[in-house]
mmCIF file of C-alpha atoms in Angstrom:
data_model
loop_
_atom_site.group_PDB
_atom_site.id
_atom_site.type_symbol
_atom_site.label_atom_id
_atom_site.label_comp_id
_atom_site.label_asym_id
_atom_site.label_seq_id
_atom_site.Cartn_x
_atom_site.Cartn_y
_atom_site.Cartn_z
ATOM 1 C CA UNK A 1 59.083 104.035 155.905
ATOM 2 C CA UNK A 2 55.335 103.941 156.075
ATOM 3 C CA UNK A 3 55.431 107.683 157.068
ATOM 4 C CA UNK A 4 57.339 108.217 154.915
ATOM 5 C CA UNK A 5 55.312 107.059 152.087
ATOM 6 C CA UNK A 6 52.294 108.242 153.865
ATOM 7 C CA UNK A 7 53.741 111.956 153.344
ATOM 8 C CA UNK A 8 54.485 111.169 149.936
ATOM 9 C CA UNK A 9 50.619 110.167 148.869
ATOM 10 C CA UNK A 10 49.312 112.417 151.101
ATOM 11 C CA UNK A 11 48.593 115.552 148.404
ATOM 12 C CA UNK A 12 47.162 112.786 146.150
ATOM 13 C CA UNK A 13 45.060 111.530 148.765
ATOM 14 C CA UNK A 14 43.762 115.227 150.213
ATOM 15 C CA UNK A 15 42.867 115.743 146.135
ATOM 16 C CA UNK A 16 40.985 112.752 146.270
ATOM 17 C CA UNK A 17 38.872 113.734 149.770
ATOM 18 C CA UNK A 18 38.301 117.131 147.790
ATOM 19 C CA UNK A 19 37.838 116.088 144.367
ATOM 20 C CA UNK A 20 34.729 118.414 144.191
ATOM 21 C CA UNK A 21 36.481 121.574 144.417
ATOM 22 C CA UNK A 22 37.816 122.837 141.385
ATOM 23 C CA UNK A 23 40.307 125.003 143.697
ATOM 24 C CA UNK A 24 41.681 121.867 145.213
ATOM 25 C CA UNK A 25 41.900 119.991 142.301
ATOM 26 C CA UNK A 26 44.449 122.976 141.104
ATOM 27 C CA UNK A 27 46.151 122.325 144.035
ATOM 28 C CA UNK A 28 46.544 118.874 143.318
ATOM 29 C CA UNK A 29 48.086 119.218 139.653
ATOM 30 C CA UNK A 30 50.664 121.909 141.575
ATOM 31 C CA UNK A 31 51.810 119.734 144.069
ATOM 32 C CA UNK A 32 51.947 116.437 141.719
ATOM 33 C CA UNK A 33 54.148 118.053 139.234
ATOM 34 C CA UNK A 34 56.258 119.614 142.254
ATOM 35 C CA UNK A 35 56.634 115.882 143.516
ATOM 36 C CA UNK A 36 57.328 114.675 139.468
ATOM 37 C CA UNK A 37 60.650 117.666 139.492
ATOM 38 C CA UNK A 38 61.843 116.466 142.181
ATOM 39 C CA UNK A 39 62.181 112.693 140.837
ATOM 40 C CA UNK A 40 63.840 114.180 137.736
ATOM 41 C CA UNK A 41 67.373 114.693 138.965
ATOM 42 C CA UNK A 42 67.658 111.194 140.764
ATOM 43 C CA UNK A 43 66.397 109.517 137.089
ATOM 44 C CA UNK A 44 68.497 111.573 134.736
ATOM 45 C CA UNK A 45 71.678 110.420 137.302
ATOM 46 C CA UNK A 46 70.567 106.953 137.020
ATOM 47 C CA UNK A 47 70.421 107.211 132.929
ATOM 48 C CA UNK A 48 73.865 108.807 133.249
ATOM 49 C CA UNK A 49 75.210 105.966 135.105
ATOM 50 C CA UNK A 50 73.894 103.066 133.265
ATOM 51 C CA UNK A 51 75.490 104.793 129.970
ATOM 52 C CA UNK A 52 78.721 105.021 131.663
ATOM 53 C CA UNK A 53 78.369 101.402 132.867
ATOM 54 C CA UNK A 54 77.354 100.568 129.136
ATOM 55 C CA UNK A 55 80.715 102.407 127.812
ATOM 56 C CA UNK A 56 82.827 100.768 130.016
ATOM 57 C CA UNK A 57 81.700 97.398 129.434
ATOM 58 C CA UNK A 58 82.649 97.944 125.788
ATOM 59 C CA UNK A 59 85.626 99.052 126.716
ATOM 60 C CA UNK A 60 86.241 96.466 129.162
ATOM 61 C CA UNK A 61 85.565 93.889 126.339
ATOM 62 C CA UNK A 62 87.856 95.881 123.827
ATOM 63 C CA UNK A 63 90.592 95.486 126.917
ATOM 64 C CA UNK A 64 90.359 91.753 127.514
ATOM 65 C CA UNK A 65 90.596 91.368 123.550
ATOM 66 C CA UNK A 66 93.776 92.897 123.282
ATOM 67 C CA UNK A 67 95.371 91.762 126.262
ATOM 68 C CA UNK A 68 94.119 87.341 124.785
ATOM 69 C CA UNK A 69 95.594 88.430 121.533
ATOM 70 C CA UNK A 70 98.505 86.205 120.984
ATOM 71 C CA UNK A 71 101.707 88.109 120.857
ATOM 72 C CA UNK A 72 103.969 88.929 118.108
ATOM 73 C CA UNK A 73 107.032 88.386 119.326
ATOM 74 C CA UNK A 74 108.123 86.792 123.101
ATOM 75 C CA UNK A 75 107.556 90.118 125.433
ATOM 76 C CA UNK A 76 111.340 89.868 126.570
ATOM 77 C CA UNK A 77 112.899 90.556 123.494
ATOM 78 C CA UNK A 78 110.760 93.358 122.370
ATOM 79 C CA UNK A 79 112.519 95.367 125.073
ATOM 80 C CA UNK A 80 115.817 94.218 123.521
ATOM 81 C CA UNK A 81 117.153 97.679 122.006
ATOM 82 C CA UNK A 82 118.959 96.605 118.827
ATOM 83 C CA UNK A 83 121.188 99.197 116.586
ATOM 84 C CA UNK A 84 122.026 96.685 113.737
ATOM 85 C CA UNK A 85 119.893 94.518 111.447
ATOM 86 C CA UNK A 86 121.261 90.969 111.673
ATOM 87 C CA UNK A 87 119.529 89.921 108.407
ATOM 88 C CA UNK A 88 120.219 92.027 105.656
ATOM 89 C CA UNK A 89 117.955 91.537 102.701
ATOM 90 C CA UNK A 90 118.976 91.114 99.366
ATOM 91 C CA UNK A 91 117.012 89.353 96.314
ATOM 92 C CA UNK A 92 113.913 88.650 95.102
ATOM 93 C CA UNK A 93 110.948 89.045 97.105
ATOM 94 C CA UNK A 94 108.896 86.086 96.685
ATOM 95 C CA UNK A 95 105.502 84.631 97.726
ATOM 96 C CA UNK A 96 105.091 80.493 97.835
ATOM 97 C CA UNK A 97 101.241 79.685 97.915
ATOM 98 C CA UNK A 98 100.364 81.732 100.104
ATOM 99 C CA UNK A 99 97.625 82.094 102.486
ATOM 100 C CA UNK A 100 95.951 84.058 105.079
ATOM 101 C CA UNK A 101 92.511 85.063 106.761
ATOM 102 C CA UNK A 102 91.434 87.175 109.331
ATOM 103 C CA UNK A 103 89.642 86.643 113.116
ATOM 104 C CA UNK A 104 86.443 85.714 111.424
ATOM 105 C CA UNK A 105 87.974 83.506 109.001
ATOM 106 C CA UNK A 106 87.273 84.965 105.978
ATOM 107 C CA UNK A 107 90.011 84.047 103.828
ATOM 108 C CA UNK A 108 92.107 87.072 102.835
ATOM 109 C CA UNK A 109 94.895 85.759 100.407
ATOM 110 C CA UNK A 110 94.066 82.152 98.617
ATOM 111 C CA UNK A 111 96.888 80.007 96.833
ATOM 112 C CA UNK A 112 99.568 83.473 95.624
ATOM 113 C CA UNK A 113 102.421 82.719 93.671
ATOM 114 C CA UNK A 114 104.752 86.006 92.971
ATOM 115 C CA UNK A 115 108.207 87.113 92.723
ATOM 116 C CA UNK A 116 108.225 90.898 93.022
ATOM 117 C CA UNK A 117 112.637 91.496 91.879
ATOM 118 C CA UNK A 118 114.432 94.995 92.558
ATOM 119 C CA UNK A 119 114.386 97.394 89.981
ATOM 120 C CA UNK A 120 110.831 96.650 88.919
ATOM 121 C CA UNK A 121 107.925 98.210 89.798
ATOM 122 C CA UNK A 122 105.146 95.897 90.571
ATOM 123 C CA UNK A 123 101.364 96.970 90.634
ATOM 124 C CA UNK A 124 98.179 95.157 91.927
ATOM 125 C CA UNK A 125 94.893 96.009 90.942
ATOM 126 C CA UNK A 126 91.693 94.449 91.633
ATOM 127 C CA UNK A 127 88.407 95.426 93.051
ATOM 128 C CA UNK A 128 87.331 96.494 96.305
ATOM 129 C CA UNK A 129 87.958 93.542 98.719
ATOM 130 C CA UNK A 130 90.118 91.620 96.289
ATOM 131 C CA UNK A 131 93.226 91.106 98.820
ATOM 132 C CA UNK A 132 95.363 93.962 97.257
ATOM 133 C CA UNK A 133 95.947 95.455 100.484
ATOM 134 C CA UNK A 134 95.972 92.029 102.423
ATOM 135 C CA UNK A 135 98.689 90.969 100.406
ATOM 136 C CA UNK A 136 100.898 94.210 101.574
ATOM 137 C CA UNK A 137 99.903 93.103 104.963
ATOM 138 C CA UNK A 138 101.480 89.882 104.679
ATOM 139 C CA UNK A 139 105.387 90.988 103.863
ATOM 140 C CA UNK A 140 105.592 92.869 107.080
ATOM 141 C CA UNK A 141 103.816 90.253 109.304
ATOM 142 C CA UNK A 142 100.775 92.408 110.492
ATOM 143 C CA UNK A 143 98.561 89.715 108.527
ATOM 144 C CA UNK A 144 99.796 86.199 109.800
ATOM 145 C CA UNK A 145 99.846 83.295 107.059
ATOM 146 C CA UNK A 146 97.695 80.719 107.563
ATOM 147 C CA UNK A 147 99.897 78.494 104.837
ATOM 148 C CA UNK A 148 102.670 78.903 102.506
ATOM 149 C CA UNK A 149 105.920 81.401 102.643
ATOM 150 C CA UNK A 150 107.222 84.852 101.926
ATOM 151 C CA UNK A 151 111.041 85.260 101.244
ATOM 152 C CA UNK A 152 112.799 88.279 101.076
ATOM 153 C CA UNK A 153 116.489 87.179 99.318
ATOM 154 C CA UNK A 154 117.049 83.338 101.606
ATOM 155 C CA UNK A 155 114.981 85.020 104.699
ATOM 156 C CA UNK A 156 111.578 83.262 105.672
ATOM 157 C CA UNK A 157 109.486 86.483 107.193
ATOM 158 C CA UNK A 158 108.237 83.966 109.463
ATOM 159 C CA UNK A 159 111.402 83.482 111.218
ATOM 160 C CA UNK A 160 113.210 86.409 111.092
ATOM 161 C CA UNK A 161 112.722 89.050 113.958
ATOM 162 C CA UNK A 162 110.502 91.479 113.676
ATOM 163 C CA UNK A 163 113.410 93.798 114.346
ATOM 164 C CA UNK A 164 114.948 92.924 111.264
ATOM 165 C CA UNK A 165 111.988 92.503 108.870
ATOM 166 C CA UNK A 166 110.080 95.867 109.553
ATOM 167 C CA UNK A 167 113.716 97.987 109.534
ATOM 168 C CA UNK A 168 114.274 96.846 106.241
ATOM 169 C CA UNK A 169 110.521 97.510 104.548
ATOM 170 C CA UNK A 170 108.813 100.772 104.308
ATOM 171 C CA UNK A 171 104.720 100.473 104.178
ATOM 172 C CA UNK A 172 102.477 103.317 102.869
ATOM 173 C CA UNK A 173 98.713 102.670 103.858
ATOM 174 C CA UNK A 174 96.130 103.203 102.137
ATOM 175 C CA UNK A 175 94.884 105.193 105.187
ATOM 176 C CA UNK A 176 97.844 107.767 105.991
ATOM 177 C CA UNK A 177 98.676 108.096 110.017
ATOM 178 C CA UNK A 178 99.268 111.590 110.856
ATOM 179 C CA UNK A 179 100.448 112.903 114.538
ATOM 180 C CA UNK A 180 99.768 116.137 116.198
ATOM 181 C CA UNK A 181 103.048 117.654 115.289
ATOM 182 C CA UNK A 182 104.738 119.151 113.487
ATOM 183 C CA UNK A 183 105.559 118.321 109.440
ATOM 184 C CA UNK A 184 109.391 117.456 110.139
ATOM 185 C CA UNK A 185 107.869 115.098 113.147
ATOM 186 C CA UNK A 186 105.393 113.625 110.786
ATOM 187 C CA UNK A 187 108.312 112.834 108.232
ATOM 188 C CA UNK A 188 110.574 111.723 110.524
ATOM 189 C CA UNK A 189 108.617 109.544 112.484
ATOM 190 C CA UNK A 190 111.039 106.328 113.454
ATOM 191 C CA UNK A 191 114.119 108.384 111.435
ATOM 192 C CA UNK A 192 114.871 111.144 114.124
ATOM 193 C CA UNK A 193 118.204 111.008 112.744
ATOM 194 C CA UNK A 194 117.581 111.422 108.910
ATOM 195 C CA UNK A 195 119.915 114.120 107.642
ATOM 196 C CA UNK A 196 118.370 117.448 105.809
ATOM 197 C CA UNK A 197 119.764 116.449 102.642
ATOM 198 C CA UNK A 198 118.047 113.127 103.055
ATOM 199 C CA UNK A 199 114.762 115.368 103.578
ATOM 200 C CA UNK A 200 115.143 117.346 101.057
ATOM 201 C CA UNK A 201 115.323 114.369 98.061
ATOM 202 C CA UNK A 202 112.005 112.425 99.598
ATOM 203 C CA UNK A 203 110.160 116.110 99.420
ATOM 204 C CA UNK A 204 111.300 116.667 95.874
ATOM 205 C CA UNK A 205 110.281 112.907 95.093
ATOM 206 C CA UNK A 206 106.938 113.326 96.929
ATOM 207 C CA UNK A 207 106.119 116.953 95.456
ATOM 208 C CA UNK A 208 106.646 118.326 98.646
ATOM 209 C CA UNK A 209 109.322 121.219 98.520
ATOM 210 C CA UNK A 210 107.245 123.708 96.873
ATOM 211 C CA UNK A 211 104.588 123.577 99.673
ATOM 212 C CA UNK A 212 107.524 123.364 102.769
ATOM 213 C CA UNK A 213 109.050 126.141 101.056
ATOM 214 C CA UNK A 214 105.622 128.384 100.662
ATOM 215 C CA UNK A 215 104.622 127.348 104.564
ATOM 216 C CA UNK A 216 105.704 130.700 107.050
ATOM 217 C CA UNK A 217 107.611 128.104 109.412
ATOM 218 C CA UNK A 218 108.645 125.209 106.937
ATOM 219 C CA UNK A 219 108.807 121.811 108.183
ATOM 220 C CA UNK A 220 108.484 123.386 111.521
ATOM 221 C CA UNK A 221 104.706 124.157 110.853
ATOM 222 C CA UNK A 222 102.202 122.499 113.202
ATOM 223 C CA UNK A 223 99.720 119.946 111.792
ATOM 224 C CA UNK A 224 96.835 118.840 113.599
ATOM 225 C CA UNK A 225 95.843 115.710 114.870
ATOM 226 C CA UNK A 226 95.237 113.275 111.787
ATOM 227 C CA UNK A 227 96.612 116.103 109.719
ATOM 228 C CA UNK A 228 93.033 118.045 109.825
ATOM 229 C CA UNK A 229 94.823 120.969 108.354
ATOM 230 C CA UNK A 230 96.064 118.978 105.560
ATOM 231 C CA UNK A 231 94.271 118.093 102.176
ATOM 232 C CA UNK A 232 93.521 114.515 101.144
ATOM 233 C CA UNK A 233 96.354 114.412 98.660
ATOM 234 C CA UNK A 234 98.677 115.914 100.885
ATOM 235 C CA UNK A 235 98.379 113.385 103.248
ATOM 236 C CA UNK A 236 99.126 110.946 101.528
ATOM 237 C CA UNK A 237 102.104 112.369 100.046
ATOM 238 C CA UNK A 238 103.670 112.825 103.249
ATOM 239 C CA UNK A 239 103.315 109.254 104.114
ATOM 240 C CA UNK A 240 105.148 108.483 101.018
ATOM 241 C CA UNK A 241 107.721 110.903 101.862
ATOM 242 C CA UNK A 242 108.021 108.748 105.653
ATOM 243 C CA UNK A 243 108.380 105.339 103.567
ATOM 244 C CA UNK A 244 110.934 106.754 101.333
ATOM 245 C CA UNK A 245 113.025 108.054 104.085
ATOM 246 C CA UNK A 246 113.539 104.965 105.553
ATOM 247 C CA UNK A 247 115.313 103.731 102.351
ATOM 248 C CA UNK A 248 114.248 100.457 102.745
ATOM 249 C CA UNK A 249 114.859 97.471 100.278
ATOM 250 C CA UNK A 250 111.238 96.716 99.811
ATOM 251 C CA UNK A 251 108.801 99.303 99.825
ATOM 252 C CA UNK A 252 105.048 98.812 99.822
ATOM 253 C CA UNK A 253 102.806 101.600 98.634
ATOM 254 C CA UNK A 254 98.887 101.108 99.032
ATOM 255 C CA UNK A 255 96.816 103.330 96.699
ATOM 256 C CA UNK A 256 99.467 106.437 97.192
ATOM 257 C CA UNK A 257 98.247 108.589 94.414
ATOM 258 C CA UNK A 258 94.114 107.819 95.022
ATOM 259 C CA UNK A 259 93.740 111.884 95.817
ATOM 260 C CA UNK A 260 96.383 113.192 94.068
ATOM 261 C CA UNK A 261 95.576 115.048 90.443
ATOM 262 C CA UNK A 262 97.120 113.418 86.971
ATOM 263 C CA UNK A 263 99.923 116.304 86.847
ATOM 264 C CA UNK A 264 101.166 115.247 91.071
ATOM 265 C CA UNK A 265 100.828 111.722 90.663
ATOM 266 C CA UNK A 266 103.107 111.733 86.983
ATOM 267 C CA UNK A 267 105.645 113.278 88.782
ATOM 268 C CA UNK A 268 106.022 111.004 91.326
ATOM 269 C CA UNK A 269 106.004 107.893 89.211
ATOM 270 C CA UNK A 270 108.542 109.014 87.337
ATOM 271 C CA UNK A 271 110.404 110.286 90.174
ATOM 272 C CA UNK A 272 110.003 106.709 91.674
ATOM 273 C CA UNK A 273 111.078 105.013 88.500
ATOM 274 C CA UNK A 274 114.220 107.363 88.578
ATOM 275 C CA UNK A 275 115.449 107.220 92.174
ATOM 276 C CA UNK A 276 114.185 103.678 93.486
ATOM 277 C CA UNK A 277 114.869 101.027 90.412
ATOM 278 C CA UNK A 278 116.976 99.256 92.861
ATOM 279 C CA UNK A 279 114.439 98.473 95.264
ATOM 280 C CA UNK A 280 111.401 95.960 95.540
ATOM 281 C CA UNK A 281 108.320 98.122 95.079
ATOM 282 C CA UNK A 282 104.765 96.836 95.198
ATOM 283 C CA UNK A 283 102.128 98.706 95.201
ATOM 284 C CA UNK A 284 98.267 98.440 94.788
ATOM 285 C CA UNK A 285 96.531 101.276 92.136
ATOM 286 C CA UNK A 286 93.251 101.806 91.123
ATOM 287 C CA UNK A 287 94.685 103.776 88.261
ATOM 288 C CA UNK A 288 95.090 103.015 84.858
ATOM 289 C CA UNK A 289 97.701 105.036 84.203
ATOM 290 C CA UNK A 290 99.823 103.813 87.063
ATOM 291 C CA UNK A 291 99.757 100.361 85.871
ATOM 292 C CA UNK A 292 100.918 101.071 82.331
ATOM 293 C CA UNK A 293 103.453 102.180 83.856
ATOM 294 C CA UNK A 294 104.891 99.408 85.746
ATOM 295 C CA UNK A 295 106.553 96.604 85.041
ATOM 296 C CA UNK A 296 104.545 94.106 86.172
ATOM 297 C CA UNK A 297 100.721 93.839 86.585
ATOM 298 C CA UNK A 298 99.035 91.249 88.990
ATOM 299 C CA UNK A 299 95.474 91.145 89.001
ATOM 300 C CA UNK A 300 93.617 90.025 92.129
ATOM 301 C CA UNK A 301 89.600 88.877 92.421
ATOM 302 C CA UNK A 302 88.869 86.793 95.938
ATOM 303 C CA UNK A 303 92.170 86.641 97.144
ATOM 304 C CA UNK A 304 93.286 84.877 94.276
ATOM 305 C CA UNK A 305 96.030 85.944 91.492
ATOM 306 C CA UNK A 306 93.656 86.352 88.252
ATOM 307 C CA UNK A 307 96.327 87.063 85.927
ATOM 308 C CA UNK A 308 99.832 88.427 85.789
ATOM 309 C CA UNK A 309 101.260 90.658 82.704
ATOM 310 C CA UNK A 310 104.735 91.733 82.765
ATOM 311 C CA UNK A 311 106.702 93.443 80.281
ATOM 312 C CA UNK A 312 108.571 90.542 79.138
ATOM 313 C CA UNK A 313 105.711 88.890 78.166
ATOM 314 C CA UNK A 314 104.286 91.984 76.253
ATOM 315 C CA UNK A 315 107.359 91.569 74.114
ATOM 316 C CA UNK A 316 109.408 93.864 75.767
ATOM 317 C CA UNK A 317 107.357 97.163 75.389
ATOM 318 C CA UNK A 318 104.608 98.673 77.384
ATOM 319 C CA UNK A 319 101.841 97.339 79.378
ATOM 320 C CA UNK A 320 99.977 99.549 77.165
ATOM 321 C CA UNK A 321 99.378 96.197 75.277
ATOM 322 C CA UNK A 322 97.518 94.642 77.540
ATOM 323 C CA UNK A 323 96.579 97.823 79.435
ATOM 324 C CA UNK A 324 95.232 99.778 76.259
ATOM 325 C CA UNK A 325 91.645 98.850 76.030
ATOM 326 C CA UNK A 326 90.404 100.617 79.531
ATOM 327 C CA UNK A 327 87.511 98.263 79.583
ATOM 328 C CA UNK A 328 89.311 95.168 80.107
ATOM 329 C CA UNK A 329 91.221 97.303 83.317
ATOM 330 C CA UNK A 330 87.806 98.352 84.703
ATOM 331 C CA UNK A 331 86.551 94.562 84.214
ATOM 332 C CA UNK A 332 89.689 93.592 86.642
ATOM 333 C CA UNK A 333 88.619 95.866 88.930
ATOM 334 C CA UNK A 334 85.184 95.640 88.293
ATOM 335 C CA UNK A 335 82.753 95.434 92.094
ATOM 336 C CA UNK A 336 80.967 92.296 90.400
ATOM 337 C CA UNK A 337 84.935 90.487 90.392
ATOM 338 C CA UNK A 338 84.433 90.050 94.195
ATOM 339 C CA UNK A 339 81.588 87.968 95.668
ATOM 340 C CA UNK A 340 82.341 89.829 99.116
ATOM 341 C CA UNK A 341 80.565 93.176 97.765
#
């Protein structure tokens, strides 16, 4: 090892004998910057392999988070392949001071009180970080209650099977999952078996049938992954179009028409006010327009129910009453409403 480090110093050590030659002290800058390339390859592996050590730890840690989650439902009967819903949902769906938080323990949902009955469409509005989408969360268990109950009809969420709660409610995100597919497998994600007439009424409902119909291929056309080669507002239109096929008694809609233009998101309203009145349908809108429309208005700041207008208490007409001056919308939605801006 000496030798070897000998060998290694010895051009630094010959420039050093000869520092008074200018030839030698070329020399010298040669041979240190041929010794400097040849330590380049063995650092640039060793940065390589500490960032690879640094991405798996993260995704190591990401890992042993999942797997301490607690589970949903006992692991046995998740394999349990069930063809019939048990508990068939009828009624009211209805919240009992409820409330939830997440990991960190911020609370999500504070103290709500609402009965959300078929045939009426219910809207939420509120500001950014209000709970709107929180309190969607909640009916289909993937936010867990901290306190309080959610009924569907006599059936406590928190004790009927998973099985049974999510085949009988349809969710829309906010944030609409597309596959690398095709559009039919996009629609009929979880309904492989939904008839083409079946297809055909959820396109027409969702504005859909005019683009299907203008596409070379149909529903047969590829999409990308996360539907790149789809707009905004097409997106989320086909998510709808998923929810409604499952013709589900309660379906939850989160911010559906947010890219969609006045004309698109009229139509489908009204087409939802026509073909669903016998279902429970909540949704959350940041749109004035949407809200007038329904027929019942819950306003949310902190998690909390602010205030809750219905028709019947307008007197029987529209929520235009309490929905007319736009200011007083935009102050229930206002950023200042929610001290977690």
């Amino acid at each position: 090892m000496t030798a070897s480090a000998g060998s290694l110093l010895s051009p630094f050590c010959r420039g050093q004998r000869r520092r008074r030659s200018p030839v030698f002290n070329c020399l010298l800058d040669g041979e240190a910057y041929a010794y400097i390339g040849l330590l380049r390859s063995p650092l640039t592996n060793l940065a390589s392999t500490l960032t690879t050590l640094q991405q798996a730890a993260v995704s190591l840690r990401r890992t042993f988070e999942y797997l301490d989650s607690p589970v949903e439902q006992p692991p046995a009967s998740s394999y349990v392949r069930r063809s019939n819903v048990e508990a068939v949902f009828t009624g009211d769906l209805v919240f009992e001071a409820v409330s939830a938080c997440y990991s960190n323990n911020v609370p999500a949902l504070r103290g709500i009180s609402l009965t959300c009955s078929p045939g009426q469409i219910t809207c939420v509005v509120g500001s950014s970080g209000a709970g709107k989408s929180s309190l969607l969360r909640a009916v289909p268990r993937l936010l867990e209650l901290t306190s309080g109950t959610i009924r569907i009809g006599k059936h406590d969420t928190r004790t009927t099977s998973l099985h049974d709660l999510r085949n009988q409610i349809a969710y829309a995100p906010q944030e609409p999952a597309i596959i690398r597919g095709t559009l039919r497998q996009n629609l009929t994600l979880g309904m492989e078996a939904a008839s083409e007439a079946d297809i055909d009424a959820v396109l027409e409902a969702c504005v859909l049938g005019p683009l299907c119909r203008d596409l070379p291929y149909g529903l047969d056309t590829a999409v990308a992954e996360w539907g790149a080669s789809l707009s905004g507002g097409q997106r989320q239109r086909i998510s709808l179009a998923r929810a409604l096929l499952r013709n589900a008694h309660v379906l939850l809609l989160d911010e559906i028409t947010a890219n969609l233009d006045p004309a698109t998101e009229n139509e489908i309203v009204s087409n939802l006010q026509k073909h669903y009145r016998n279902r429970i349908l909540l949704m959350v809108t940041h749109r004035p327009t949407v809200a007038e429309r329904a027929d019942q208005v819950v306003s949310m700041v902190s998690g909390k129910i602010e205030q809750t207008t219905s028709k019947q208490s307008s007197q029987g007409g529209s929520l235009s009453v309490s929905l007319s001056d736009r200011d007083t919308f935009i102050s229930l939605a206002s950023p200042q409403a929610s001290p977690w801006q």
